[in-house]
mmCIF file of N, CA and C in Angstrom:
data_model
loop_
_atom_site.group_PDB
_atom_site.id
_atom_site.type_symbol
_atom_site.label_atom_id
_atom_site.label_comp_id
_atom_site.label_asym_id
_atom_site.label_seq_id
_atom_site.Cartn_x
_atom_site.Cartn_y
_atom_site.Cartn_z
ATOM 1 N N MET A 303 -14.769 -5.318 -22.575
ATOM 2 C CA MET A 303 -14.632 -7.543 -22.092
ATOM 3 C C MET A 303 -13.823 -7.143 -21.148
ATOM 4 N N ASP A 304 -14.095 -7.858 -20.599
ATOM 5 C CA ASP A 304 -13.102 -7.365 -18.867
ATOM 6 C C ASP A 304 -11.831 -8.662 -18.698
ATOM 7 N N ILE A 305 -11.078 -8.088 -17.849
ATOM 8 C CA ILE A 305 -10.201 -9.874 -18.077
ATOM 9 C C ILE A 305 -10.536 -11.012 -17.922
ATOM 10 N N PHE A 306 -11.619 -11.296 -17.475
ATOM 11 C CA PHE A 306 -11.493 -13.061 -17.626
ATOM 12 C C PHE A 306 -12.568 -13.740 -18.617
ATOM 13 N N GLY A 307 -12.557 -12.758 -19.254
ATOM 14 C CA GLY A 307 -13.262 -13.338 -20.860
ATOM 15 C C GLY A 307 -14.875 -13.382 -20.663
ATOM 16 N N THR A 308 -15.735 -13.425 -19.872
ATOM 17 C CA THR A 308 -16.764 -13.224 -19.661
ATOM 18 C C THR A 308 -17.159 -11.856 -20.456
ATOM 19 N N GLY A 309 -17.049 -11.101 -21.019
ATOM 20 C CA GLY A 309 -18.162 -9.622 -21.338
ATOM 21 C C GLY A 309 -18.681 -8.253 -20.524
ATOM 22 N N GLN A 310 -18.265 -9.322 -18.914
ATOM 23 C CA GLN A 310 -19.315 -8.500 -17.883
ATOM 24 C C GLN A 310 -17.421 -7.598 -17.165
ATOM 25 N N THR A 311 -17.836 -6.351 -16.536
ATOM 26 C CA THR A 311 -17.160 -5.612 -16.112
ATOM 27 C C THR A 311 -17.963 -5.675 -14.288
ATOM 28 N N SER A 312 -16.854 -5.384 -13.999
ATOM 29 C CA SER A 312 -16.834 -5.511 -12.318
ATOM 30 C C SER A 312 -17.550 -4.243 -11.730
ATOM 31 N N LYS A 313 -18.422 -4.849 -11.224
ATOM 32 C CA LYS A 313 -19.567 -2.920 -10.742
ATOM 33 C C LYS A 313 -19.213 -3.738 -8.666
ATOM 34 N N THR A 314 -19.465 -2.726 -8.436
ATOM 35 C CA THR A 314 -19.593 -3.261 -6.885
ATOM 36 C C THR A 314 -20.375 -2.033 -6.691
ATOM 37 N N ALA A 315 -21.199 -2.045 -5.716
ATOM 38 C CA ALA A 315 -22.446 -1.786 -5.393
ATOM 39 C C ALA A 315 -22.182 -0.720 -4.910
ATOM 40 N N GLU A 316 -21.243 -0.349 -3.712
ATOM 41 C CA GLU A 316 -20.675 0.710 -3.087
ATOM 42 C C GLU A 316 -19.042 -0.155 -2.794
ATOM 43 N N PRO A 317 -18.792 1.656 -2.422
ATOM 44 C CA PRO A 317 -16.985 1.451 -2.496
ATOM 45 C C PRO A 317 -16.568 0.608 -1.296
ATOM 46 N N LEU A 318 -15.635 -0.353 -1.009
ATOM 47 C CA LEU A 318 -14.872 -1.311 -0.533
ATOM 48 C C LEU A 318 -14.305 -0.877 0.454
ATOM 49 N N LYS A 319 -13.461 -1.070 1.278
ATOM 50 C CA LYS A 319 -13.080 -0.477 2.174
ATOM 51 C C LYS A 319 -11.394 -1.456 1.988
ATOM 52 N N LEU A 320 -10.760 -1.358 1.421
ATOM 53 C CA LEU A 320 -8.753 -1.720 1.171
ATOM 54 C C LEU A 320 -7.861 -1.499 1.801
ATOM 55 N N GLY A 321 -7.670 -2.982 2.569
ATOM 56 C CA GLY A 321 -6.597 -2.124 3.547
ATOM 57 C C GLY A 321 -5.294 -2.777 3.132
ATOM 58 N N ILE A 322 -4.243 -2.398 3.049
ATOM 59 C CA ILE A 322 -3.167 -3.559 2.001
ATOM 60 C C ILE A 322 -1.781 -3.632 3.319
ATOM 61 N N ILE A 323 -1.583 -3.922 3.422
ATOM 62 C CA ILE A 323 0.055 -4.433 4.141
ATOM 63 C C ILE A 323 1.120 -5.570 3.110
ATOM 64 N N ILE A 324 2.131 -4.539 2.959
ATOM 65 C CA ILE A 324 2.904 -4.472 2.549
ATOM 66 C C ILE A 324 4.573 -5.140 3.049
ATOM 67 N N GLU A 325 4.672 -5.988 2.488
ATOM 68 C CA GLU A 325 5.922 -7.001 3.931
ATOM 69 C C GLU A 325 7.654 -6.717 2.479
ATOM 70 N N THR A 326 7.089 -6.018 1.386
ATOM 71 C CA THR A 326 8.215 -6.098 0.781
ATOM 72 C C THR A 326 9.145 -4.936 0.051
ATOM 73 N N LYS A 327 10.367 -5.059 -0.266
ATOM 74 C CA LYS A 327 10.658 -3.356 -0.486
ATOM 75 C C LYS A 327 11.644 -4.226 -1.781
ATOM 76 N N GLU A 328 11.348 -5.411 -2.393
ATOM 77 C CA GLU A 328 11.646 -6.046 -3.620
ATOM 78 C C GLU A 328 10.872 -4.662 -4.258
ATOM 79 N N PHE A 329 11.260 -4.006 -5.147
ATOM 80 C CA PHE A 329 10.846 -3.433 -6.014
ATOM 81 C C PHE A 329 9.695 -3.139 -6.811
ATOM 82 N N GLU A 330 9.946 -3.887 -7.902
ATOM 83 C CA GLU A 330 8.660 -4.452 -8.696
ATOM 84 C C GLU A 330 7.317 -5.166 -7.683
ATOM 85 N N LYS A 331 7.561 -5.365 -7.118
ATOM 86 C CA LYS A 331 6.445 -6.116 -5.885
ATOM 87 C C LYS A 331 5.679 -4.810 -5.487
ATOM 88 N N ALA A 332 6.837 -4.308 -5.159
ATOM 89 C CA ALA A 332 6.664 -2.756 -4.125
ATOM 90 C C ALA A 332 5.445 -2.012 -4.827
ATOM 91 N N TRP A 333 6.490 -1.914 -5.526
ATOM 92 C CA TRP A 333 5.483 -1.448 -7.082
ATOM 93 C C TRP A 333 4.480 -1.520 -7.374
ATOM 94 N N ASN A 334 4.059 -2.533 -7.953
ATOM 95 C CA ASN A 334 3.178 -3.742 -7.767
ATOM 96 C C ASN A 334 1.621 -3.384 -6.717
ATOM 97 N N ALA A 335 2.065 -3.022 -5.830
ATOM 98 C CA ALA A 335 1.189 -3.327 -4.327
ATOM 99 C C ALA A 335 0.879 -1.726 -4.866
ATOM 100 N N LEU A 336 1.324 -0.562 -4.933
ATOM 101 C CA LEU A 336 0.996 1.187 -4.573
ATOM 102 C C LEU A 336 0.153 1.348 -5.589
ATOM 103 N N ARG A 337 0.773 0.357 -6.874
ATOM 104 C CA ARG A 337 -0.248 0.903 -7.990
ATOM 105 C C ARG A 337 -1.787 0.467 -7.958
ATOM 106 N N PHE A 338 -1.665 -1.086 -7.213
ATOM 107 C CA PHE A 338 -2.824 -1.258 -7.199
ATOM 108 C C PHE A 338 -4.063 -0.362 -6.351
ATOM 109 N N ALA A 339 -2.600 0.141 -5.395
ATOM 110 C CA ALA A 339 -3.970 0.567 -4.317
ATOM 111 C C ALA A 339 -3.828 1.862 -4.816
ATOM 112 N N ASN A 340 -3.513 2.670 -5.663
ATOM 113 C CA ASN A 340 -3.505 3.662 -6.312
ATOM 114 C C ASN A 340 -4.740 3.586 -7.731
ATOM 115 N N THR A 341 -4.951 2.512 -8.288
ATOM 116 C CA THR A 341 -5.994 2.417 -8.509
ATOM 117 C C THR A 341 -7.294 2.137 -8.146
ATOM 118 N N ALA A 342 -7.587 1.574 -6.828
ATOM 119 C CA ALA A 342 -8.220 1.462 -5.997
ATOM 120 C C ALA A 342 -8.606 3.049 -5.255
ATOM 121 N N LEU A 343 -8.546 4.006 -5.318
ATOM 122 C CA LEU A 343 -9.191 4.829 -5.034
ATOM 123 C C LEU A 343 -8.934 5.389 -6.424
ATOM 124 N N GLY A 344 -8.596 5.422 -7.494
ATOM 125 C CA GLY A 344 -8.808 6.411 -8.566
ATOM 126 C C GLY A 344 -10.508 6.123 -8.933
ATOM 127 N N LYS A 345 -10.880 4.320 -8.309
ATOM 128 C CA LYS A 345 -12.048 4.040 -8.704
ATOM 129 C C LYS A 345 -13.231 4.547 -7.588
ATOM 130 N N GLY A 346 -12.606 4.729 -6.805
ATOM 131 C CA GLY A 346 -13.623 5.347 -5.720
ATOM 132 C C GLY A 346 -13.361 4.768 -4.093
ATOM 133 N N HIS A 347 -12.591 3.506 -4.012
ATOM 134 C CA HIS A 347 -12.714 2.880 -2.701
ATOM 135 C C HIS A 347 -11.929 3.350 -1.244
ATOM 136 N N GLU A 348 -12.074 3.220 -0.292
ATOM 137 C CA GLU A 348 -11.073 4.054 0.612
ATOM 138 C C GLU A 348 -10.187 3.110 0.460
ATOM 139 N N VAL A 349 -8.558 3.183 1.267
ATOM 140 C CA VAL A 349 -7.810 2.220 1.074
ATOM 141 C C VAL A 349 -6.447 2.590 1.955
ATOM 142 N N LYS A 350 -6.594 1.806 3.178
ATOM 143 C CA LYS A 350 -4.893 2.593 3.782
ATOM 144 C C LYS A 350 -4.157 1.563 3.946
ATOM 145 N N VAL A 351 -2.674 1.945 3.812
ATOM 146 C CA VAL A 351 -1.346 0.745 3.367
ATOM 147 C C VAL A 351 -0.811 0.570 5.318
ATOM 148 N N PHE A 352 -0.811 -0.621 4.745
ATOM 149 C CA PHE A 352 0.123 -0.325 6.183
ATOM 150 C C PHE A 352 1.345 -0.711 5.925
ATOM 151 N N LEU A 353 3.154 -0.351 6.485
ATOM 152 C CA LEU A 353 4.352 -0.981 5.649
ATOM 153 C C LEU A 353 4.688 -1.868 7.191
ATOM 154 N N MET A 354 4.760 -3.058 6.655
ATOM 155 C CA MET A 354 5.748 -3.950 7.947
ATOM 156 C C MET A 354 6.929 -4.382 7.472
ATOM 157 N N GLY A 355 7.657 -4.619 8.028
ATOM 158 C CA GLY A 355 8.784 -5.358 8.146
ATOM 159 C C GLY A 355 10.011 -4.121 6.938
ATOM 160 N N GLU A 356 10.859 -4.784 6.136
ATOM 161 C CA GLU A 356 11.641 -4.130 5.291
ATOM 162 C C GLU A 356 10.772 -2.539 4.245
ATOM 163 N N ALA A 357 9.567 -3.046 4.692
ATOM 164 C CA ALA A 357 9.104 -2.224 3.185
ATOM 165 C C ALA A 357 8.613 -1.177 4.259
ATOM 166 N N VAL A 358 8.945 -1.046 5.388
ATOM 167 C CA VAL A 358 9.069 0.578 5.845
ATOM 168 C C VAL A 358 10.112 1.757 5.146
ATOM 169 N N GLU A 359 11.440 0.956 3.951
ATOM 170 C CA GLU A 359 12.038 0.955 3.742
ATOM 171 C C GLU A 359 11.834 2.004 2.450
ATOM 172 N N ILE A 360 10.615 1.152 1.908
ATOM 173 C CA ILE A 360 10.002 2.190 0.743
ATOM 174 C C ILE A 360 9.888 3.350 0.006
ATOM 175 N N PRO A 361 9.413 4.322 1.644
ATOM 176 C CA PRO A 361 10.149 5.657 0.675
ATOM 177 C C PRO A 361 11.045 6.260 0.861
ATOM 178 N N GLU A 362 12.392 5.387 0.804
ATOM 179 C CA GLU A 362 13.435 5.517 0.343
ATOM 180 C C GLU A 362 13.801 4.837 -1.440
ATOM 181 N N LEU A 363 12.522 3.881 -1.243
ATOM 182 C CA LEU A 363 13.558 3.408 -2.427
ATOM 183 C C LEU A 363 12.931 4.145 -3.917
ATOM 184 N N THR A 364 14.052 4.327 -4.882
ATOM 185 C CA THR A 364 13.728 4.450 -6.324
ATOM 186 C C THR A 364 14.397 3.944 -7.275
ATOM 187 N N HIS A 365 14.156 3.522 -8.232
ATOM 188 C CA HIS A 365 14.587 2.165 -9.138
ATOM 189 C C HIS A 365 14.375 3.504 -10.798
ATOM 190 N N GLU A 366 15.508 2.901 -11.134
ATOM 191 C CA GLU A 366 14.641 3.485 -13.309
ATOM 192 C C GLU A 366 13.155 2.997 -13.060
ATOM 193 N N LYS A 367 13.211 1.542 -13.332
ATOM 194 C CA LYS A 367 11.682 1.178 -14.079
ATOM 195 C C LYS A 367 10.176 1.063 -13.151
ATOM 196 N N TRP A 368 11.060 0.976 -11.473
ATOM 197 C CA TRP A 368 9.972 0.336 -10.773
ATOM 198 C C TRP A 368 10.482 0.919 -9.808
ATOM 199 N N ASP A 369 9.441 2.131 -9.583
ATOM 200 C CA ASP A 369 9.865 3.210 -8.537
ATOM 201 C C ASP A 369 8.795 2.838 -7.284
ATOM 202 N N PRO A 370 8.094 2.568 -6.237
ATOM 203 C CA PRO A 370 7.927 2.662 -5.332
ATOM 204 C C PRO A 370 7.739 3.825 -5.316
ATOM 205 N N SER A 371 8.778 4.551 -4.335
ATOM 206 C CA SER A 371 8.137 5.431 -3.667
ATOM 207 C C SER A 371 8.113 6.748 -4.422
ATOM 208 N N GLU A 372 7.406 7.207 -5.831
ATOM 209 C CA GLU A 372 6.692 7.437 -6.565
ATOM 210 C C GLU A 372 5.577 7.534 -6.696
ATOM 211 N N GLN A 373 5.145 6.041 -6.245
ATOM 212 C CA GLN A 373 3.872 5.374 -6.325
ATOM 213 C C GLN A 373 3.413 5.579 -4.482
ATOM 214 N N LEU A 374 4.460 5.575 -3.656
ATOM 215 C CA LEU A 374 3.629 5.486 -2.834
ATOM 216 C C LEU A 374 3.196 7.518 -2.213
ATOM 217 N N ASP A 375 4.251 8.160 -3.028
ATOM 218 C CA ASP A 375 3.594 9.696 -2.868
ATOM 219 C C ASP A 375 2.752 10.148 -3.417
ATOM 220 N N LYS A 376 2.234 8.675 -4.732
ATOM 221 C CA LYS A 376 1.266 10.273 -5.771
ATOM 222 C C LYS A 376 0.479 8.829 -4.990
ATOM 223 N N PHE A 377 0.094 7.788 -4.140
ATOM 224 C CA PHE A 377 -0.573 7.539 -2.968
ATOM 225 C C PHE A 377 -0.955 8.386 -1.581
ATOM 226 N N ALA A 378 -0.227 9.075 -1.429
ATOM 227 C CA ALA A 378 -0.862 9.854 -0.080
ATOM 228 C C ALA A 378 -1.207 11.383 -0.432
ATOM 229 N N GLU A 379 -0.605 11.661 -1.812
ATOM 230 C CA GLU A 379 -1.535 12.673 -2.187
ATOM 231 C C GLU A 379 -2.910 13.019 -2.837
ATOM 232 N N ALA A 380 -3.184 11.349 -3.473
ATOM 233 C CA ALA A 380 -4.361 10.746 -3.377
ATOM 234 C C ALA A 380 -5.642 11.258 -2.625
ATOM 235 N N GLY A 381 -5.072 11.249 -1.323
ATOM 236 C CA GLY A 381 -5.737 11.061 0.182
ATOM 237 C C GLY A 381 -5.215 9.730 0.641
ATOM 238 N N GLY A 382 -4.203 8.563 -0.144
ATOM 239 C CA GLY A 382 -4.926 7.245 0.682
ATOM 240 C C GLY A 382 -3.877 7.389 2.395
ATOM 241 N N GLU A 383 -4.220 6.818 2.777
ATOM 242 C CA GLU A 383 -3.500 6.921 4.365
ATOM 243 C C GLU A 383 -2.641 5.793 4.328
ATOM 244 N N VAL A 384 -1.017 6.414 4.934
ATOM 245 C CA VAL A 384 -0.060 5.087 5.272
ATOM 246 C C VAL A 384 0.711 4.900 6.528
ATOM 247 N N MET A 385 0.874 3.838 7.382
ATOM 248 C CA MET A 385 0.716 3.488 8.118
ATOM 249 C C MET A 385 2.365 2.804 7.591
ATOM 250 N N ALA A 386 3.027 3.194 9.128
ATOM 251 C CA ALA A 386 4.546 2.296 9.380
ATOM 252 C C ALA A 386 5.266 1.621 10.399
ATOM 253 N N CYS A 387 5.402 0.237 10.360
ATOM 254 C CA CYS A 387 5.332 -0.291 11.366
ATOM 255 C C CYS A 387 6.889 -0.011 12.275
ATOM 256 N N GLY A 388 6.031 1.059 13.542
ATOM 257 C CA GLY A 388 7.058 1.707 14.514
ATOM 258 C C GLY A 388 8.268 0.904 15.115
ATOM 259 N N THR A 389 8.029 -0.170 15.436
ATOM 260 C CA THR A 389 9.517 -1.443 16.013
ATOM 261 C C THR A 389 10.116 -1.295 14.822
ATOM 262 N N CYS A 390 9.751 -1.770 13.684
ATOM 263 C CA CYS A 390 10.370 -2.204 12.389
ATOM 264 C C CYS A 390 11.325 -0.715 11.639
ATOM 265 N N LEU A 391 10.574 0.409 11.885
ATOM 266 C CA LEU A 391 11.288 1.432 11.689
ATOM 267 C C LEU A 391 12.648 1.880 12.563
ATOM 268 N N LYS A 392 12.460 1.588 14.266
ATOM 269 C CA LYS A 392 12.943 1.380 15.040
ATOM 270 C C LYS A 392 14.400 1.120 15.321
ATOM 271 N N SER A 393 14.266 -0.750 14.427
ATOM 272 C CA SER A 393 15.290 -1.374 14.099
ATOM 273 C C SER A 393 16.283 -1.029 12.842
ATOM 274 N N ARG A 394 15.357 0.157 12.590
ATOM 275 C CA ARG A 394 16.115 0.022 11.053
ATOM 276 C C ARG A 394 17.096 1.714 11.132
ATOM 277 N N LYS A 395 16.775 2.253 13.088
ATOM 278 C CA LYS A 395 17.374 3.812 13.156
ATOM 279 C C LYS A 395 16.487 4.913 12.385
ATOM 280 N N MET A 396 15.239 4.262 11.684
ATOM 281 C CA MET A 396 13.885 5.467 11.089
ATOM 282 C C MET A 396 13.376 5.634 11.792
ATOM 283 N N GLU A 397 12.704 7.061 11.090
ATOM 284 C CA GLU A 397 11.245 7.568 11.356
ATOM 285 C C GLU A 397 10.693 7.048 11.205
ATOM 286 N N GLY A 398 9.490 7.416 11.302
ATOM 287 C CA GLY A 398 8.070 8.098 10.806
ATOM 288 C C GLY A 398 8.243 9.039 10.003
ATOM 289 N N THR A 399 7.391 9.451 8.387
ATOM 290 C CA THR A 399 8.013 10.870 7.584
ATOM 291 C C THR A 399 6.446 11.687 7.126
ATOM 292 N N GLU A 400 6.330 12.086 6.807
ATOM 293 C CA GLU A 400 4.867 13.287 6.597
ATOM 294 C C GLU A 400 4.067 11.811 5.458
ATOM 295 N N VAL A 401 4.535 11.400 4.384
ATOM 296 C CA VAL A 401 3.524 10.737 3.728
ATOM 297 C C VAL A 401 3.383 8.761 5.224
ATOM 298 N N CYS A 402 4.387 8.576 6.138
ATOM 299 C CA CYS A 402 4.401 7.732 6.292
ATOM 300 C C CYS A 402 4.303 8.183 7.932
ATOM 301 N N SER A 403 3.087 7.454 9.102
ATOM 302 C CA SER A 403 2.653 8.079 9.807
ATOM 303 C C SER A 403 3.952 6.206 10.776
ATOM 304 N N PHE A 404 4.443 7.034 11.838
ATOM 305 C CA PHE A 404 4.576 6.785 12.623
ATOM 306 C C PHE A 404 3.534 5.424 13.684
ATOM 307 N N SER A 405 3.165 4.475 13.799
ATOM 308 C CA SER A 405 2.746 3.198 13.931
ATOM 309 C C SER A 405 2.556 1.757 14.419
ATOM 310 N N THR A 406 1.583 1.695 15.526
ATOM 311 C CA THR A 406 2.061 0.567 16.349
ATOM 312 C C THR A 406 1.370 -1.058 15.449
ATOM 313 N N MET A 407 1.656 -2.565 16.527
ATOM 314 C CA MET A 407 0.496 -2.944 15.850
ATOM 315 C C MET A 407 -1.089 -2.994 15.856
ATOM 316 N N LEU A 408 -2.019 -2.537 16.980
ATOM 317 C CA LEU A 408 -3.154 -1.742 17.340
ATOM 318 C C LEU A 408 -3.397 -1.034 16.380
ATOM 319 N N ASP A 409 -2.241 -0.453 15.366
ATOM 320 C CA ASP A 409 -3.117 0.297 14.504
ATOM 321 C C ASP A 409 -3.234 -0.832 12.896
ATOM 322 N N CYS A 410 -2.254 -1.406 12.966
ATOM 323 C CA CYS A 410 -2.396 -2.576 11.684
ATOM 324 C C CYS A 410 -3.665 -3.126 12.423
ATOM 325 N N LEU A 411 -4.107 -3.742 13.527
ATOM 326 C CA LEU A 411 -4.862 -4.357 13.828
ATOM 327 C C LEU A 411 -5.864 -3.789 13.460
ATOM 328 N N ALA A 412 -6.271 -2.684 13.971
ATOM 329 C CA ALA A 412 -7.390 -1.271 13.427
ATOM 330 C C ALA A 412 -7.715 -1.558 12.445
ATOM 331 N N LEU A 413 -6.811 -1.130 11.369
ATOM 332 C CA LEU A 413 -6.887 -1.140 9.144
ATOM 333 C C LEU A 413 -7.801 -2.848 8.920
ATOM 334 N N VAL A 414 -7.266 -3.611 10.044
ATOM 335 C CA VAL A 414 -7.661 -5.195 9.617
ATOM 336 C C VAL A 414 -9.321 -4.507 10.125
ATOM 337 N N GLU A 415 -9.575 -4.554 11.151
ATOM 338 C CA GLU A 415 -10.743 -4.467 11.444
ATOM 339 C C GLU A 415 -11.497 -3.460 10.676
ATOM 340 N N TRP A 416 -11.395 -2.709 10.245
ATOM 341 C CA TRP A 416 -11.771 -1.620 9.678
ATOM 342 C C TRP A 416 -12.150 -2.209 7.766
ATOM 343 N N SER A 417 -11.271 -3.042 7.465
ATOM 344 C CA SER A 417 -11.267 -3.830 5.599
ATOM 345 C C SER A 417 -11.965 -4.221 5.502
ATOM 346 N N ASP A 418 -13.491 -4.139 4.745
ATOM 347 C CA ASP A 418 -13.520 -5.329 3.789
ATOM 348 C C ASP A 418 -12.972 -6.297 3.532
ATOM 349 N N LYS A 419 -11.680 -5.242 2.953
ATOM 350 C CA LYS A 419 -10.472 -6.728 2.532
ATOM 351 C C LYS A 419 -9.412 -6.366 2.920
ATOM 352 N N VAL A 420 -8.381 -8.011 2.961
ATOM 353 C CA VAL A 420 -7.302 -7.116 3.052
ATOM 354 C C VAL A 420 -6.328 -8.134 2.441
ATOM 355 N N LEU A 421 -5.615 -7.128 1.315
ATOM 356 C CA LEU A 421 -4.715 -7.680 0.489
ATOM 357 C C LEU A 421 -2.755 -7.954 1.201
ATOM 358 N N THR A 422 -2.257 -8.506 1.130
ATOM 359 C CA THR A 422 -0.722 -8.261 1.374
ATOM 360 C C THR A 422 -0.547 -8.964 -0.143
ATOM 361 N N PHE A 423 1.252 -8.176 0.260
ATOM 362 C CA PHE A 423 2.112 -8.284 -0.289
ATOM 363 C C PHE A 423 3.592 -8.119 -0.152
#
């Protein structure tokens, strides 16, 4: 039985293009956003993540229970694309990484235009 109690499972005729914008570095919220991204990839959907604001710090975040950087690494290793707001990185004296490319608002807009659905966390 599905989580909605209808007895039906969710089926999508074709893979979705999911854009996920993360603006938080709260451990549990960022961890859940990235777990969702990994789950969607695992189900065959195309997923791109854009880190904005304090979320650009996620690659450096570790937590005993909710480890968003570990989820981010899994996402990238599974073929997910991760972009990080360049202005947000610069304001923190950070640079893009191998996992998170240095990106612009035009890249964020392109993600939204590309997506069938956009989620924000």
